[in-house]
Short mmCIF file of C-alpha atoms in Angstrom, two decimals:
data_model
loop_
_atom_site.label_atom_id
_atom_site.label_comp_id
_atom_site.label_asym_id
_atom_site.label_seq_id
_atom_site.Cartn_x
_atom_site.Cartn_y
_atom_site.Cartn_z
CA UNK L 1 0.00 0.00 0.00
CA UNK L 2 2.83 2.41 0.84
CA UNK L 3 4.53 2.23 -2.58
CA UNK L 4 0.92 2.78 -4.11
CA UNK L 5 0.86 6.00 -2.31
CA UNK L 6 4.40 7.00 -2.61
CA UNK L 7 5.97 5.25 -5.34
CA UNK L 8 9.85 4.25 -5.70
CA UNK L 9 11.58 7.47 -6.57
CA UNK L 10 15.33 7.99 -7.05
CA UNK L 11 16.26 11.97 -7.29
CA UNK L 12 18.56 13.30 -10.45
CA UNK L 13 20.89 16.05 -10.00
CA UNK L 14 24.36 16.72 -11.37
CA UNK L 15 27.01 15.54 -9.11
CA UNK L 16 27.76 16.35 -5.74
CA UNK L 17 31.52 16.78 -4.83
CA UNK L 18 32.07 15.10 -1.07
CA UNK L 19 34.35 15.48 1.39
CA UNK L 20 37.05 12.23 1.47
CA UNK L 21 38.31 10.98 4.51
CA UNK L 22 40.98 8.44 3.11
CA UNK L 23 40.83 8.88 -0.62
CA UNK L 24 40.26 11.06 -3.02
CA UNK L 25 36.97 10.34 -5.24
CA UNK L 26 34.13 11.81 -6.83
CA UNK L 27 30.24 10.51 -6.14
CA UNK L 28 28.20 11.48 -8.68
CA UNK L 29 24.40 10.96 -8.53
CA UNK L 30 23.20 8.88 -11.70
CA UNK L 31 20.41 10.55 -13.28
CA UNK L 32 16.68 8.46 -13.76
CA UNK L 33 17.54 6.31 -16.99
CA UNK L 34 20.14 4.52 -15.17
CA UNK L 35 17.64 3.90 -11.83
CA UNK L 36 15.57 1.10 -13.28
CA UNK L 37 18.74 -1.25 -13.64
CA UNK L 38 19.24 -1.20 -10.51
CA UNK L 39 17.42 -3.86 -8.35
CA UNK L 40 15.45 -1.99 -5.68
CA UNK L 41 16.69 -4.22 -2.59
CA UNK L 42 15.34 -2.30 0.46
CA UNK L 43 11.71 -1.55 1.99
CA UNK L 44 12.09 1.93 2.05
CA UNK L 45 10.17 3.87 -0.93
CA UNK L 46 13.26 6.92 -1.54
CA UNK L 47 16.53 6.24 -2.63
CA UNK L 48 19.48 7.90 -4.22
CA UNK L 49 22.36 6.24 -6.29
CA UNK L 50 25.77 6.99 -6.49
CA UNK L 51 28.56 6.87 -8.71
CA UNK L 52 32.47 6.97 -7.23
CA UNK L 53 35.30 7.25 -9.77
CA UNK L 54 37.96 6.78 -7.10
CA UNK L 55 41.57 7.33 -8.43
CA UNK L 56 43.19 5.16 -6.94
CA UNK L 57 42.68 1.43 -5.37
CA UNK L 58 40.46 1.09 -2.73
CA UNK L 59 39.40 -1.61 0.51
CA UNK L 60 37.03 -0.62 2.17
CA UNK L 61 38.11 3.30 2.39
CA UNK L 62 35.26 5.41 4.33
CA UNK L 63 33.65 8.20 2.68
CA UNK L 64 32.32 11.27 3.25
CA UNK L 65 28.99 12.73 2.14
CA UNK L 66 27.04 15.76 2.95
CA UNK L 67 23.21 15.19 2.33
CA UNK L 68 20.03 16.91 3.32
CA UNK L 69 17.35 14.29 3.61
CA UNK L 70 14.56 16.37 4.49
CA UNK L 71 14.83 18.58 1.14
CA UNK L 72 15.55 15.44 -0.80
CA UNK L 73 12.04 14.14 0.31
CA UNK L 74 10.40 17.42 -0.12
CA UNK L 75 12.18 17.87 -4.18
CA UNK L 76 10.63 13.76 -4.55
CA UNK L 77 7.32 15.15 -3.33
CA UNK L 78 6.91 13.80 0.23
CA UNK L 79 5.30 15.83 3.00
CA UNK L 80 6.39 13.28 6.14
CA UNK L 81 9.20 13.65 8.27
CA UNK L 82 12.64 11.84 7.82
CA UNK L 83 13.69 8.67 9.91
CA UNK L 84 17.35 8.57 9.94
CA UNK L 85 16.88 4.95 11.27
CA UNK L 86 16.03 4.00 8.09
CA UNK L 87 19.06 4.63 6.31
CA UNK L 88 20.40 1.80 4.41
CA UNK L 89 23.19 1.40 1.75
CA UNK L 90 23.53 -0.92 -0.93
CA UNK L 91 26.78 -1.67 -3.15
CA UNK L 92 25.92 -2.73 -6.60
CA UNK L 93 27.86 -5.05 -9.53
CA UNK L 94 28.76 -4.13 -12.35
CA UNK L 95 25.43 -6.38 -13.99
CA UNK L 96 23.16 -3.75 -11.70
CA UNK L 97 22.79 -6.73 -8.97
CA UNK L 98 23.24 -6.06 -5.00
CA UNK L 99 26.52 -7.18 -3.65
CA UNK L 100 26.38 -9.41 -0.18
CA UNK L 101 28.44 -7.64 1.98
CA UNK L 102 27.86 -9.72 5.59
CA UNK L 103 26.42 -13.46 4.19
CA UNK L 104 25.89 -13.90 7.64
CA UNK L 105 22.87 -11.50 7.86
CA UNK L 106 19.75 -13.27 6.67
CA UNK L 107 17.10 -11.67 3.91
CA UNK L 108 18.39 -8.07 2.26
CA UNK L 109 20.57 -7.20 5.55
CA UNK L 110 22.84 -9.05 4.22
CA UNK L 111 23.58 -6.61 1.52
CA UNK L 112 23.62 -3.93 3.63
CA UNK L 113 27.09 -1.57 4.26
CA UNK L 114 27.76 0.03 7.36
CA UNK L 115 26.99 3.75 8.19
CA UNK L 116 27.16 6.65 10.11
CA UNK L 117 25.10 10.00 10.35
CA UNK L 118 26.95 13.05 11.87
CA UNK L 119 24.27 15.80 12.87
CA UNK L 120 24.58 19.64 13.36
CA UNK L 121 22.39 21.54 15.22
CA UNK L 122 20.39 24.34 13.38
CA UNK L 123 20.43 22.89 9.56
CA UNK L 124 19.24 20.24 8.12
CA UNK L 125 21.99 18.63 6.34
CA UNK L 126 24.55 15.55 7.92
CA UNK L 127 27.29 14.05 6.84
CA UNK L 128 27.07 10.90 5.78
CA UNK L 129 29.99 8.30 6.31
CA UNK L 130 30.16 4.74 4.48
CA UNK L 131 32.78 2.99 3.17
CA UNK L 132 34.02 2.41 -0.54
CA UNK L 133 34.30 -1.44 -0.93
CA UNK L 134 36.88 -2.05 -3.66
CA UNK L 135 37.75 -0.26 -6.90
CA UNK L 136 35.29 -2.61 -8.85
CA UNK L 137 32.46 -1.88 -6.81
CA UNK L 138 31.49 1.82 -8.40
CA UNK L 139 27.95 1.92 -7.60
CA UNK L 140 25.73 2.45 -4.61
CA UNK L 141 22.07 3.14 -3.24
CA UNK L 142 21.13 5.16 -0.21
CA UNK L 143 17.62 3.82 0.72
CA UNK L 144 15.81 6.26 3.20
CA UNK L 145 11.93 6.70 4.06
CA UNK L 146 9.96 8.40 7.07
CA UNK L 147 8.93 8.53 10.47
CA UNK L 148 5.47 7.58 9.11
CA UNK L 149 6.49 5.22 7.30
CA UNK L 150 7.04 3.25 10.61
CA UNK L 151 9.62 0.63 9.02
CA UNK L 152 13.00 2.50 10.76
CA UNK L 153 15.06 0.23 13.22
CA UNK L 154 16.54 2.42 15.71
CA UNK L 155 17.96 -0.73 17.44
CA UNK L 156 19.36 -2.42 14.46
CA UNK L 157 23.42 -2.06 14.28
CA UNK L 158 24.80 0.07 12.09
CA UNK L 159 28.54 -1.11 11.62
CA UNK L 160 31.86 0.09 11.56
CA UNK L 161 33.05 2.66 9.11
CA UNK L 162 36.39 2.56 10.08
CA UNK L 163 37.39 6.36 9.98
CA UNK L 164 38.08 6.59 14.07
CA UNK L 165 34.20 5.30 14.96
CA UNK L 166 33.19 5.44 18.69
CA UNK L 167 32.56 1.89 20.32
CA UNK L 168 29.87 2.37 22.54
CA UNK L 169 27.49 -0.08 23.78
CA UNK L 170 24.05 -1.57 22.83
CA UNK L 171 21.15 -0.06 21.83
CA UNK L 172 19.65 1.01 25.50
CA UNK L 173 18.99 4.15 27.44
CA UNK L 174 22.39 6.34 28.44
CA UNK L 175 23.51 8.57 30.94
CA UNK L 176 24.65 11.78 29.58
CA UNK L 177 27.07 13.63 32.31
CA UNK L 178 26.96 17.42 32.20
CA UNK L 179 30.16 18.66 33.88
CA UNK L 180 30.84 22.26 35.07
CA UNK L 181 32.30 23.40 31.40
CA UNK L 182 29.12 22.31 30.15
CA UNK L 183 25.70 24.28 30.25
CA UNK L 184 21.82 24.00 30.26
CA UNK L 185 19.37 26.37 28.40
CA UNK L 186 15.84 26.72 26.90
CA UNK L 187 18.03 27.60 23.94
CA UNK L 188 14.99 26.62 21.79
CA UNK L 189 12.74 28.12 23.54
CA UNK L 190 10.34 25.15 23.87
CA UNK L 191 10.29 25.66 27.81
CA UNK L 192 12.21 22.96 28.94
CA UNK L 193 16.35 23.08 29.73
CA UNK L 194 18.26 21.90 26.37
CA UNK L 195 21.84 20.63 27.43
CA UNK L 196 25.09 21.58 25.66
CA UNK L 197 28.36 19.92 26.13
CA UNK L 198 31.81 20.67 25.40
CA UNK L 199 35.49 18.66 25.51
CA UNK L 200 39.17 20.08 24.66
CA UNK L 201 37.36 20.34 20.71
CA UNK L 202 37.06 23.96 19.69
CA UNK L 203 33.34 22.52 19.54
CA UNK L 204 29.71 22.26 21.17
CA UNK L 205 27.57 19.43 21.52
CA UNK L 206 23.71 20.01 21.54
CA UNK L 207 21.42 17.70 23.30
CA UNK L 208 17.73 18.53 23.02
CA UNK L 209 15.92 17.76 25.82
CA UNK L 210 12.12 15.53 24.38
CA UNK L 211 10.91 15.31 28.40
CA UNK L 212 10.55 12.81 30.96
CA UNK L 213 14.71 12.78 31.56
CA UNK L 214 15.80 12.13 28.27
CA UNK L 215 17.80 14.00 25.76
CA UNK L 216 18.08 13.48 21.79
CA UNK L 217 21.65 13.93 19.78
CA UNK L 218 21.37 16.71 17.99
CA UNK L 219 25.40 17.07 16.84
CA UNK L 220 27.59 20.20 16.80
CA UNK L 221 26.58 23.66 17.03
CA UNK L 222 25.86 25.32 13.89
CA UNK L 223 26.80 29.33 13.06
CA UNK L 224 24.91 30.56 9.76
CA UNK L 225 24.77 27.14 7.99
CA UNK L 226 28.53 26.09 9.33
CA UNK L 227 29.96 24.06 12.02
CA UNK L 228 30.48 26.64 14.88
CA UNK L 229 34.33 26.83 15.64
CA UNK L 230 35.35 28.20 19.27
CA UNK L 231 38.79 30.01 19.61
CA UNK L 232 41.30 27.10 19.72
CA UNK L 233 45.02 26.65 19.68
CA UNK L 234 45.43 26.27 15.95
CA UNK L 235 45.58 22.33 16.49
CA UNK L 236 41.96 21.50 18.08
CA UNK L 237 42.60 22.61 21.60
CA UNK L 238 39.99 25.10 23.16
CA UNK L 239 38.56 23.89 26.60
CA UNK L 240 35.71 26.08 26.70
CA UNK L 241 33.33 26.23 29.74
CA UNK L 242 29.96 27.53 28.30
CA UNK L 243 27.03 29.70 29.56
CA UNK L 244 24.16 30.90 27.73
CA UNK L 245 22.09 34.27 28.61
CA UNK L 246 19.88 36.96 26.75
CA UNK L 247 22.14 39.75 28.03
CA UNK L 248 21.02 42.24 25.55
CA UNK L 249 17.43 41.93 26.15
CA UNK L 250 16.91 40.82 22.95
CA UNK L 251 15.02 37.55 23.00
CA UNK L 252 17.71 35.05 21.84
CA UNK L 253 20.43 33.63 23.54
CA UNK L 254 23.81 34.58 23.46
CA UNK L 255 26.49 33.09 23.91
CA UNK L 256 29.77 33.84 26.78
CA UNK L 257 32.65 31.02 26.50
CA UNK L 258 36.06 31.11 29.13
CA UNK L 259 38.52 28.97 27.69
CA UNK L 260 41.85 27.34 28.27
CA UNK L 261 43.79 27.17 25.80
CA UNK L 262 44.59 29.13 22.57
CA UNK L 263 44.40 32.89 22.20
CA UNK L 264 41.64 33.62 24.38
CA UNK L 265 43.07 31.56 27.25
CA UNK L 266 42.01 32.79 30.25
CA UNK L 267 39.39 34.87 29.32
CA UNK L 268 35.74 35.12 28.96
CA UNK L 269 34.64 35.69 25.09
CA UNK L 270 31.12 37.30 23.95
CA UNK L 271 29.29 35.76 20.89
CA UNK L 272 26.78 38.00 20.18
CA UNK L 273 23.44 35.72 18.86
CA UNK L 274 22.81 37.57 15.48
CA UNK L 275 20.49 35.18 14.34
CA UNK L 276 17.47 36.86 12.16
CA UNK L 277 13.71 35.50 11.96
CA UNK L 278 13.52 32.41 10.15
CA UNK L 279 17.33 32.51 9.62
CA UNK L 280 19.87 30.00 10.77
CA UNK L 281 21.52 29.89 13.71
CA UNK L 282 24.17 32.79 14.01
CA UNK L 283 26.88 33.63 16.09
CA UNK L 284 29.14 36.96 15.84
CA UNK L 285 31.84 37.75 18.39
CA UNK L 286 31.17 40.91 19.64
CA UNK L 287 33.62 43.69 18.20
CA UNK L 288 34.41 46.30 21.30
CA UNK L 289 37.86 47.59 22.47
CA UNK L 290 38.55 44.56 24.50
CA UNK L 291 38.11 42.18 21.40
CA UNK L 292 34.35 40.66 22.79
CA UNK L 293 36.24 39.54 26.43
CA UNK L 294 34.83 40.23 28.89
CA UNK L 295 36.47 42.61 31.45
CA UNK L 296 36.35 44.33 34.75
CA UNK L 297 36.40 48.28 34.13
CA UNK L 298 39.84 48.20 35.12
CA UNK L 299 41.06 45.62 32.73
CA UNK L 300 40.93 42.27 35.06
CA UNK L 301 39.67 38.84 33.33
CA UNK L 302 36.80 37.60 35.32
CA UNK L 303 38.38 33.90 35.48
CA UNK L 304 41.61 32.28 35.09
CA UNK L 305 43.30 29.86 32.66
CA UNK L 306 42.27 26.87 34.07
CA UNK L 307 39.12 25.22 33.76
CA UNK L 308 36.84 28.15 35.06
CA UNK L 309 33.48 28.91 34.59
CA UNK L 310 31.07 31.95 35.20
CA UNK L 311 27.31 32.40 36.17
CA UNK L 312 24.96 34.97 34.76
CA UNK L 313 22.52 36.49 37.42
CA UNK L 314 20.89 39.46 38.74
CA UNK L 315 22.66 38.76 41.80
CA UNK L 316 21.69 42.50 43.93
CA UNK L 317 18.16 42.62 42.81
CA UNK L 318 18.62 45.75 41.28
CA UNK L 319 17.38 44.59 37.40
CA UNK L 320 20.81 43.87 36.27
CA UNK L 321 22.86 40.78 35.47
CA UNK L 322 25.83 40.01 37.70
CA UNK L 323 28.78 38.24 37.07
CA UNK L 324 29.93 35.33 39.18
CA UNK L 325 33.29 33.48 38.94
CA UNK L 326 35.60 31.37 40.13
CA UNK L 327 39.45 32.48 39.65
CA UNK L 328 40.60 29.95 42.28
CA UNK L 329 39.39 28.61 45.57
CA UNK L 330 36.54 31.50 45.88
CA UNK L 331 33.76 33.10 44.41
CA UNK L 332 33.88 36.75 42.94
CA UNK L 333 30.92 38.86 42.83
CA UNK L 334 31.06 40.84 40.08
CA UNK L 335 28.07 43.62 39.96
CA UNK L 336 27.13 45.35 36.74
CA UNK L 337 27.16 49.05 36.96
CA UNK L 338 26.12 49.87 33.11
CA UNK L 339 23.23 51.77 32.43
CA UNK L 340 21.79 49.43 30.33
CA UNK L 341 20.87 46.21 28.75
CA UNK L 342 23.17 45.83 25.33
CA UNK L 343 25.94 43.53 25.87
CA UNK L 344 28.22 46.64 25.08
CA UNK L 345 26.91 48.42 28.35
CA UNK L 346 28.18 45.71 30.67
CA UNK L 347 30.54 47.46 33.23
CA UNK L 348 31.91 45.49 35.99
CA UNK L 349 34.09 47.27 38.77
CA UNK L 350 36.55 44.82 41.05
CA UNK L 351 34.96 42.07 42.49
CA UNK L 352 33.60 41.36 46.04
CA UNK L 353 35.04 37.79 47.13
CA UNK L 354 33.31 35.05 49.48
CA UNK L 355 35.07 32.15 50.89
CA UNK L 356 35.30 28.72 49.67
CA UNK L 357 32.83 27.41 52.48
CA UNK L 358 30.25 29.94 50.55
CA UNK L 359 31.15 28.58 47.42
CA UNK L 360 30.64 25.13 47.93
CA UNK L 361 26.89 26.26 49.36
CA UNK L 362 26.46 27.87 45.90
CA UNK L 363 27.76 24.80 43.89
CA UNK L 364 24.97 22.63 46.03
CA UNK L 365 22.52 25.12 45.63
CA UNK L 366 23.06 25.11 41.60
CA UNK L 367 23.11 21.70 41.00
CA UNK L 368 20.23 21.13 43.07
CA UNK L 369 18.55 24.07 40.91
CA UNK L 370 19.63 22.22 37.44
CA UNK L 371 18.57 18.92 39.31
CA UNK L 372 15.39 20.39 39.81
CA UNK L 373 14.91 21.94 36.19
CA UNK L 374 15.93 19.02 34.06
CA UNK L 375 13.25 16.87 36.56
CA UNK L 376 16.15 14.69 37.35
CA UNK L 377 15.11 14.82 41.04
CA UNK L 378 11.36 14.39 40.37
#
């Protein structure tokens, strides 16, 4: 009944040039008159095939490709929504037949290649990792269908690509551990607390939170259509520790990172969230005298090179947001005395310290707050 309603389609478009991990090659997307040769192998009603023209040898080299699913199915007509867990990809012969790649795999599975999705938060498009099997094997199908469709298998292993994969365990409920470098925020707006993580990468990792505890993948920050790219060392180091707040007034969060290495080490670093209605997700670094850190008015970083964090808060009551850090073994207070609400206004004179005793009370008190929001402790 399904492919009565939505028939087999395969898309035609030029070529797409993709990004090679291992080798250099070129996947091309065949155009319709070569799509009937190929035997349709999978359940799913979409596909698109693909061409490589490697130049060079190949066993079992991964690939790269970047591919927006959700416009594909919009250009082939659908309305639905895309299932990523129904990704499947088939290798084909050189007489248009599937190739078995696991013969231990019973019905189709058994042709199917192993695959990866990496996702970025604010677009639409992933990357899509698989890996070439030989030099003789030039053609290949990526089956996909929809969340309506009801035919994806979120639990059904999707292989090795062998470009650095992470092992991780079977398919079953995870903890996700937010550490002090890493942040919640309503950052959609939905009214719940979305989390966002980040390592020694020059990168963050969005987690959207769908209720009831649990939080979906949703892959790197994005900044107007492009992977968002923190201040770093110039080889990958960063060590951000993020906070989110709507200093400006503005309705959108922005963004304030303190990191630890590379040329912003040891201080606190405004992104400005320029993002337009309707428009992607945008970040600008905020261009003042002090280069977007953010300073005391006489010149002081609010934190220190190692591993410190900061707290947004109307700390005084007085309908402006405070500072609070943690240079070292205490807490400083640091109040705003600008005159208004634009990020450029912020003016913070030398801080007011409280003990480490205090400071531990204010850790408890936090995480029980964040405990409270993310329902952790309901």
């Amino acid at each position: 009944m399904r492919r009565t309603i939505f028939p087999r389609i395969s898309h035609s478009a030029s070529f797409l040039l993709v990004n090679i991990l291992l080798v250099v090659a070129l996947l091309i997307l065949c155009d319709n008159s070569a799509n009937a040769a190929f035997i349709w192998t999978s359940p799913c009603r979409y596909r698109i095939l693909l061409s490589t023209n490697p130049v060079q040898p190949l066993s079992n080299s991964p690939v790269a490709i970047d591919m927006d699913f959700p416009q594909l199915l919009a250009n082939m007509g659908s309305t639905e929504t895309f299932d990523e867990n129904t990704i499947e990809i088939v290798t084909y012969n050189s007489a248009a037949s599937p190739k078995v790649y696991d013969a231990s795999r019973s019905g189709y599975e058994k042709y199917l290649l192993p695959w990866r999705v990496s996702k970025y938060y604010g677009i639409s498009r992933v990357t899509l990792s698989f890996p070439l099997i030989s030099n003789t094997q030039k053609d290949y199908a990526v089956y996909f269908d929809t969340k309506e469709s009801g035919i994806g298998k979120p639990d059904r292993p999707r292989g090795i690509v062998g470009d650095g994969d992470f092992f991780s365990e079977e398919y079953e409920r995870r903890e996700i551990g937010a550490g002090h470098m890493d942040t919640f925020c309503d950052f959609d707006g939905d009214g719940d607390q979305d989390l966002f993580k980040v390592t020694l990468e020059p990168y963050i990792y969005c987690y959207e939170n769908i209720g009831s505890g649990g939080f979906e993948e949703k892959g790197k920050m994005t900044s107007n259509g492009v992977i968002l790219t923190l201040p770093n060392n110039g080889e990958g180091r960063s060590w951000p520790a993020l906070r989110f707040n709507d200093r400006d007034g503005d309705g959108d969060q922005d963004l304030f990172a303190s990191f630890s290495d590379g040329s912003d080490m040891g201080f606190v670093v405004r992104f400005k969230n320029t993002t337009t209605p309707g428009g992607l997700i945008t970040f600008t670094r905020v261009s003042d005298a002090n280069n977007g850190r953010l300073l005391t008015v006489t010149g002081k970083s609010l934190v220190n090179p190692w591993f410190t964090s900061i707290a947004i808060v109307d700390w005084d009551g007085d309908g402006k947001l405070d500072v609070l850090s943690t240079p070292a073994s205490y807490l400083e207070f640091n109040r705003n005395t600008g005159t208004g609400k634009d990020i450029a206004n912020i003016e913070l004179p030398g801080p007011k310290l409280w003990s480490s005793r205090l400071l531990s009370l204010l850790r408890l008190v936090r995480i029980f707050t964040l405990s409270r929001r993310t329902g952790a402790m309901a």
